[in-house]
Amino acid sequence: MSDPDDRFRVIYRLAAGDEAEARARAKAVAIENTVEVPEDVIPAGYIADIVAGRVEDVVPEAPGFWSAEIGYHIDAVGSDLPQFLNVVLGNASIFRGVKAMGLVPNAAVRSRFPGARFGAAGLRARVGRSGGYLCPVLKPQGATIAELARLAHDTARAGADIIKEDHGLADQDSAPFSDRVPALADAVAHANAARATAGETARALYFAHVTGPAHTVHDRAFAAKDAGADGILMIPGLLGFDAMHQLARDPSFGLPIMAHPAHLGPYVLSAETGYAHGLLFGTLMRLAGADISVFPNHGGRFGFSRHECDAIAHACADTASPGRPILPSPGGGMSPERLPEMRRQYGDDAVYLLGGSILGAGDRLGAVVAELRAALA
Amino acid sequence: MSDPDDRFRVIYRLAAGDEAEARARAKAVAIENTVEVPEDVIPAGYIADIVAGRVEDVVPEAPGFWSAEIGYHIDAVGSDLPQFLNVVLGNASIFRGVKAMGLVPNAAVRSRFPGARFGAAGLRARVGRSGGYLCPVLKPQGATIAELARLAHDTARAGADIIKEDHGLADQDSAPFSDRVPALADAVAHANAARATAGETARALYFAHVTGPAHTVHDRAFAAKDAGADGILMIPGLLGFDAMHQLARDPSFGLPIMAHPAHLGPYVLSAETGYAHGLLFGTLMRLAGADISVFPNHGGRFGFSRHECDAIAHACADTASPGRPILPSPGGGMSPERLPEMRRQYGDDAVYLLGGSILGAGDRLGAVVAELRAALA
C-alpha cells in the first residue's frame, strides 16, 4: 500500500465552496468511478483497500475550485481500455463541477496501454523527411472517386506529406469505401513513383478514413491496408477509443493512425465537466494508440484558445506521458497565410492540415501545395 | 427537392445576438456537418443541392438563443450509424453555442435505423408482468463471483424483475467475464425455477454487462447469450453507439439491451453544447437499438432536474420518435423510500434501479426486495 507506484493518479478540478466540501466531493468521485456504493456499505478488506478509488490530495486551485488527486488501482480496471476510461471518468462524467485535468500513469498503466506504434519518430521515418508535415484533406463528401483521386494525386505529386481523407467520407454511394480506398491509394502511389523518378526521397502517405458498422471496423482497417493505404483516420468519439487502440496494438496491422476529434467537443468545451484539452487530445489519444491527433487550431472556425492548443501540443510531446510522443495536427479552417505562424507555434513535429481553403485553388492546386511545401521547409 | 420527407431534420439551439448572426451560424453548422468546405467552393449540382445540409428555419427561442432547423439528406449519411451521428453533431459538437435539441426523422432514417428489437411491449412479454420493473444492481466490483451470485439469486427469488450487473463489472480478475456470466445466469435460473414452483408466472431477467476490446464486444455479447443471459448492459459512451446498434439489428442475437449513461455526462450538462437530455437518452438511444435507457434520476447523486428526467421519459415513450417506445430506467442513488414517488412520475413502463442502497440490507435483502416489489405492484 505504501508503494507510490501502486496506483495511477487522475487530477480533477472540483467546484466546491470550501476544503471540507472539496474533500467530500473528491471522495464521492473516487467511489463513483469504482465501487459505486454508499461509503458505509463498502466491504472491508480487498474492496475497500484496493478496488475503491483513494483521495490522495486536495489543494486549492482558484476561488471556488480545488485540485484533487485520486489514486486508482489497476485491479479496478483489469486490462480493457473502455474500463480504464470508465474508472477515469465514467459515472463521474455526469457530476457537475468535476473535470479531469491530468493523468499520472504508473507501471501497470504503461504496460497495459503502451500507446502509439509509430509516434513522431516513426512517422518521420515513414515520410522520409523532417520539418513539419503538410496534410491536404480529400473532400468534399459527395465528390466522385475520380475527383477525389485527382485531388489525391495532384497534392501528393506537388509535395504533400500526408494525404488524408475527410472524416465525412464514410461509405456513401457517391464514393463507397471498397472502391474508393484502392483508387486513392493507387493515385498516391502513382504520384510517389513520379516523385521518386524525379529524385525525391520523401514520399506521400495516404490515410484512408475507416468507419462503419462497429464489428466490421477492424476488418475494414485491414482492407484499407490491403488496398495500399499507408495509414488510417479514425473517429474515437464515434467508434469508441478502443476501436483505435486495438488496431494500434495489433502487430499484424502495423499502420499509423490519425485520430479525428469529431463528436468530442462537449468533453472539452466546459470548464466544469469532461476533460482538459491536453488530457483528451494529447494524453488519452496517445494512450489509445493514435500516432497523430487532429484538433481545431485557435483562430479558425472553432473556439479553442492558443493556450488550449499549446496544452494539446505539449501533451502530445511530453516524455512523461504514457507511450511514444505523437504528432499534434492543428486544423479547422487554417489558411495558407497562417502556415508560417503555425509553424512557429507547433514546430517540426506537427501535421499541418489544409482543407477547404486549398480547394479554391482550382488548376493552381499543385502550385499552391508546392508553395506551402516550400514555406514549411 | 420539394418533398417534405426528402430530408430528416435536426433542431439546434444556437447562441446568437441577432437573427442575421443566427442564420449565419445555422448555415455554418449545416456545412460543417456535411461538406465541410467554405461555402464559395461547394461544387454546384449534387453536392450543393443534396449532400450539403440545408437551413430550413430559424426562429427566436429566448434572449440570445435561436432555434434552427437543419435538413440533411440521407445521401450524406449512407447507412452507417457512426456517420449519421457525424452528420447530426460531428464537427459541430466542437462549436460553442450549438446544442442539438431534437430530431425529426424521415422515412430514410426510419428504415435504416429501425430501433429497438423489443422495446417496452417486448420487455413486458419477457418479464411476464406489467406495472413497473424492479431492477437491483449486482455490485460492487471487486466482489467474488460467489458473492455476486448470491445477490443475484436472492434478489431474483424475492421478486426482482431485472437483475443487472453494475457497469463497473468488466473483466477484472476478481470476477472475469467468462466465469462470471454463466454463474450469475445459473443463479437467476435457479431462482426462477423456485418462483415457477411457487406458482409465479413472472420471471427475473439477468442482464450481463458486455464490454472489452472493441472487436470482441460482438462475440462477447453472443457468449453472454450462450451462457444464459436474458439481456445485456452496454455503455455506448465508451464502446460507441453502433456497438449496441449492430447487436440490436442482428436477428441471430435477439436479446434485449440496456444502455448505461457512463461517460456521456458532458454531452448533456451544458446548456450550449452537446445534446438535450431527451434527444440523447431517449431518441438517440432508441434509434441505436436500446430497449432500456438508464439515466440518473433527479434528487439522487447527480444533478439532472425533474424537467430533464421528464424529457427523457417522454422521448423514450414518444410514438413520433424512430422505432418502438422503450423503457426509461431512472437510478443513481435512489432510495427505497423514493420508489412510490418515482412510480408516480414514471409509471408502469419504467425500470426502477436500486443499487447501493439495498446492499446495506444484509440478511434482510430478500425481505427488502419483496417489500419494494409489493410497493410497485
PDB file of N, CA, C and O in Angstrom, chain B residues 18 32 40 55 66 112 150-151 171 180 198 203 208 229 235 240 253 262 274 293 310 322 325 328 338 347 352-354:
ATOM      1  N   ASP B  18     -28.327  38.254 -32.931  1.00  0.00           N
ATOM      2  CA  ASP B  18     -29.494  38.684 -33.712  1.00  0.00           C
ATOM      3  C   ASP B  18     -29.790  37.642 -34.785  1.00  0.00           C
ATOM      4  O   ASP B  18     -29.062  36.657 -34.936  1.00  0.00           O
ATOM      5  N   GLU B  32     -20.708  22.496 -41.896  1.00  0.00           N
ATOM      6  CA  GLU B  32     -19.684  21.811 -41.094  1.00  0.00           C
ATOM      7  C   GLU B  32     -19.977  20.322 -40.960  1.00  0.00           C
ATOM      8  O   GLU B  32     -19.072  19.490 -41.008  1.00  0.00           O
ATOM      9  N   ASP B  40     -18.154  29.174 -50.651  1.00  0.00           N
ATOM     10  CA  ASP B  40     -17.897  29.585 -52.043  1.00  0.00           C
ATOM     11  C   ASP B  40     -17.189  28.522 -52.874  1.00  0.00           C
ATOM     12  O   ASP B  40     -17.010  28.704 -54.081  1.00  0.00           O
ATOM     13  N   VAL B  55     -30.430  24.900 -44.257  1.00  0.00           N
ATOM     14  CA  VAL B  55     -31.144  25.584 -43.173  1.00  0.00           C
ATOM     15  C   VAL B  55     -32.611  25.703 -43.566  1.00  0.00           C
ATOM     16  O   VAL B  55     -32.942  26.290 -44.596  1.00  0.00           O
ATOM     17  N   TRP B  66     -31.449  31.032 -30.369  1.00  0.00           N
ATOM     18  CA  TRP B  66     -32.327  30.817 -31.514  1.00  0.00           C
ATOM     19  C   TRP B  66     -32.499  29.328 -31.733  1.00  0.00           C
ATOM     20  O   TRP B  66     -31.624  28.528 -31.412  1.00  0.00           O
ATOM     21  N   ARG B 112     -33.430   2.837 -42.142  1.00  0.00           N
ATOM     22  CA  ARG B 112     -32.039   2.444 -41.878  1.00  0.00           C
ATOM     23  C   ARG B 112     -31.786   2.165 -40.395  1.00  0.00           C
ATOM     24  O   ARG B 112     -30.925   1.379 -40.044  1.00  0.00           O
ATOM     25  N   ARG B 150     -24.849 -14.901  -5.149  1.00  0.00           N
ATOM     26  CA  ARG B 150     -25.805 -14.933  -4.041  1.00  0.00           C
ATOM     27  C   ARG B 150     -26.754 -13.737  -4.131  1.00  0.00           C
ATOM     28  O   ARG B 150     -27.974 -13.855  -3.965  1.00  0.00           O
ATOM     29  N   LEU B 151     -26.183 -12.572  -4.432  1.00  0.00           N
ATOM     30  CA  LEU B 151     -27.010 -11.371  -4.581  1.00  0.00           C
ATOM     31  C   LEU B 151     -27.994 -11.531  -5.744  1.00  0.00           C
ATOM     32  O   LEU B 151     -29.183 -11.180  -5.626  1.00  0.00           O
ATOM     33  N   ASP B 171     -13.955  -7.073 -16.835  1.00  0.00           N
ATOM     34  CA  ASP B 171     -13.300  -8.378 -16.947  1.00  0.00           C
ATOM     35  C   ASP B 171     -12.142  -8.446 -15.961  1.00  0.00           C
ATOM     36  O   ASP B 171     -11.090  -8.997 -16.267  1.00  0.00           O
ATOM     37  N   ARG B 180     -17.918 -15.357 -14.774  1.00  0.00           N
ATOM     38  CA  ARG B 180     -18.981 -14.675 -14.024  1.00  0.00           C
ATOM     39  C   ARG B 180     -20.352 -14.870 -14.654  1.00  0.00           C
ATOM     40  O   ARG B 180     -21.323 -15.191 -13.959  1.00  0.00           O
ATOM     41  N   ALA B 198     -43.352 -22.088  -7.112  1.00  0.00           N
ATOM     42  CA  ALA B 198     -44.254 -21.417  -6.174  1.00  0.00           C
ATOM     43  C   ALA B 198     -45.481 -20.837  -6.879  1.00  0.00           C
ATOM     44  O   ALA B 198     -46.300 -20.166  -6.254  1.00  0.00           O
ATOM     45  N   ARG B 203     -41.009 -13.847 -14.365  1.00  0.00           N
ATOM     46  CA  ARG B 203     -39.655 -14.330 -14.100  1.00  0.00           C
ATOM     47  C   ARG B 203     -38.663 -13.174 -14.115  1.00  0.00           C
ATOM     48  O   ARG B 203     -38.927 -12.107 -14.673  1.00  0.00           O
ATOM     49  N   ALA B 208     -26.320  -9.222 -18.386  1.00  0.00           N
ATOM     50  CA  ALA B 208     -24.860  -9.236 -18.216  1.00  0.00           C
ATOM     51  C   ALA B 208     -24.254  -7.979 -18.836  1.00  0.00           C
ATOM     52  O   ALA B 208     -24.712  -7.516 -19.881  1.00  0.00           O
ATOM     53  N   ALA B 229     -27.593 -15.562 -20.336  1.00  0.00           N
ATOM     54  CA  ALA B 229     -28.076 -14.218 -20.008  1.00  0.00           C
ATOM     55  C   ALA B 229     -29.366 -13.942 -20.776  1.00  0.00           C
ATOM     56  O   ALA B 229     -29.557 -14.414 -21.898  1.00  0.00           O
ATOM     57  N   ILE B 235     -22.344   0.173 -22.581  1.00  0.00           N
ATOM     58  CA  ILE B 235     -22.035   1.591 -22.374  1.00  0.00           C
ATOM     59  C   ILE B 235     -21.718   2.213 -23.731  1.00  0.00           C
ATOM     60  O   ILE B 235     -20.560   2.205 -24.175  1.00  0.00           O
ATOM     61  N   GLY B 240     -19.068   3.158 -28.217  1.00  0.00           N
ATOM     62  CA  GLY B 240     -19.672   3.703 -29.432  1.00  0.00           C
ATOM     63  C   GLY B 240     -21.109   3.215 -29.567  1.00  0.00           C
ATOM     64  O   GLY B 240     -21.418   2.069 -29.226  1.00  0.00           O
ATOM     65  N   PHE B 253     -28.979 -12.546 -32.694  1.00  0.00           N
ATOM     66  CA  PHE B 253     -28.693 -12.227 -31.290  1.00  0.00           C
ATOM     67  C   PHE B 253     -30.000 -12.276 -30.500  1.00  0.00           C
ATOM     68  O   PHE B 253     -30.212 -13.156 -29.689  1.00  0.00           O
ATOM     69  N   ALA B 262     -22.819   5.985 -18.576  1.00  0.00           N
ATOM     70  CA  ALA B 262     -21.454   6.346 -18.167  1.00  0.00           C
ATOM     71  C   ALA B 262     -20.702   7.030 -19.306  1.00  0.00           C
ATOM     72  O   ALA B 262     -20.842   6.674 -20.475  1.00  0.00           O
ATOM     73  N   GLY B 274     -23.476  19.948 -27.042  1.00  0.00           N
ATOM     74  CA  GLY B 274     -23.948  18.574 -26.884  1.00  0.00           C
ATOM     75  C   GLY B 274     -25.394  18.376 -27.290  1.00  0.00           C
ATOM     76  O   GLY B 274     -25.865  18.957 -28.274  1.00  0.00           O
ATOM     77  N   SER B 293     -33.205   2.551 -21.300  1.00  0.00           N
ATOM     78  CA  SER B 293     -32.203   3.616 -21.207  1.00  0.00           C
ATOM     79  C   SER B 293     -32.058   4.064 -19.757  1.00  0.00           C
ATOM     80  O   SER B 293     -32.975   4.637 -19.170  1.00  0.00           O
ATOM     81  N   ASP B 310     -38.151  14.176 -17.016  1.00  0.00           N
ATOM     82  CA  ASP B 310     -39.430  14.037 -17.731  1.00  0.00           C
ATOM     83  C   ASP B 310     -39.198  14.026 -19.248  1.00  0.00           C
ATOM     84  O   ASP B 310     -39.857  13.286 -19.976  1.00  0.00           O
ATOM     85  N   PRO B 322     -38.278   7.662 -33.763  1.00  0.00           N
ATOM     86  CA  PRO B 322     -37.993   6.459 -34.548  1.00  0.00           C
ATOM     87  C   PRO B 322     -38.060   5.197 -33.692  1.00  0.00           C
ATOM     88  O   PRO B 322     -37.667   5.199 -32.532  1.00  0.00           O
ATOM     89  N   PRO B 325     -41.306   2.455 -28.792  1.00  0.00           N
ATOM     90  CA  PRO B 325     -41.096   3.063 -27.469  1.00  0.00           C
ATOM     91  C   PRO B 325     -40.267   2.123 -26.592  1.00  0.00           C
ATOM     92  O   PRO B 325     -40.393   0.904 -26.682  1.00  0.00           O
ATOM     93  N   PRO B 328     -37.638   3.897 -19.941  1.00  0.00           N
ATOM     94  CA  PRO B 328     -36.672   4.695 -19.186  1.00  0.00           C
ATOM     95  C   PRO B 328     -36.324   3.965 -17.891  1.00  0.00           C
ATOM     96  O   PRO B 328     -37.151   3.240 -17.334  1.00  0.00           O
ATOM     97  N   ARG B 338     -37.986   6.455  -1.913  1.00  0.00           N
ATOM     98  CA  ARG B 338     -38.447   7.312  -3.015  1.00  0.00           C
ATOM     99  C   ARG B 338     -39.242   6.543  -4.067  1.00  0.00           C
ATOM    100  O   ARG B 338     -39.768   7.133  -5.012  1.00  0.00           O
ATOM    101  N   GLY B 347     -44.397   5.873 -13.955  1.00  0.00           N
ATOM    102  CA  GLY B 347     -45.474   4.956 -14.307  1.00  0.00           C
ATOM    103  C   GLY B 347     -45.048   3.512 -14.472  1.00  0.00           C
ATOM    104  O   GLY B 347     -44.011   3.073 -13.956  1.00  0.00           O
ATOM    105  N   TYR B 352     -36.992   0.472 -12.532  1.00  0.00           N
ATOM    106  CA  TYR B 352     -36.544   1.216 -11.352  1.00  0.00           C
ATOM    107  C   TYR B 352     -35.286   0.577 -10.776  1.00  0.00           C
ATOM    108  O   TYR B 352     -35.334  -0.526 -10.236  1.00  0.00           O
ATOM    109  N   LEU B 353     -34.180   1.292 -10.913  1.00  0.00           N
ATOM    110  CA  LEU B 353     -32.884   0.776 -10.442  1.00  0.00           C
ATOM    111  C   LEU B 353     -32.733   0.954  -8.943  1.00  0.00           C
ATOM    112  O   LEU B 353     -33.028   2.021  -8.401  1.00  0.00           O
ATOM    113  N   LEU B 354     -32.214  -0.064  -8.295  1.00  0.00           N
ATOM    114  CA  LEU B 354     -31.869   0.043  -6.876  1.00  0.00           C
ATOM    115  C   LEU B 354     -30.495  -0.559  -6.698  1.00  0.00           C
ATOM    116  O   LEU B 354     -30.303  -1.756  -6.888  1.00  0.00           O
TER     117      LEU B 354
END
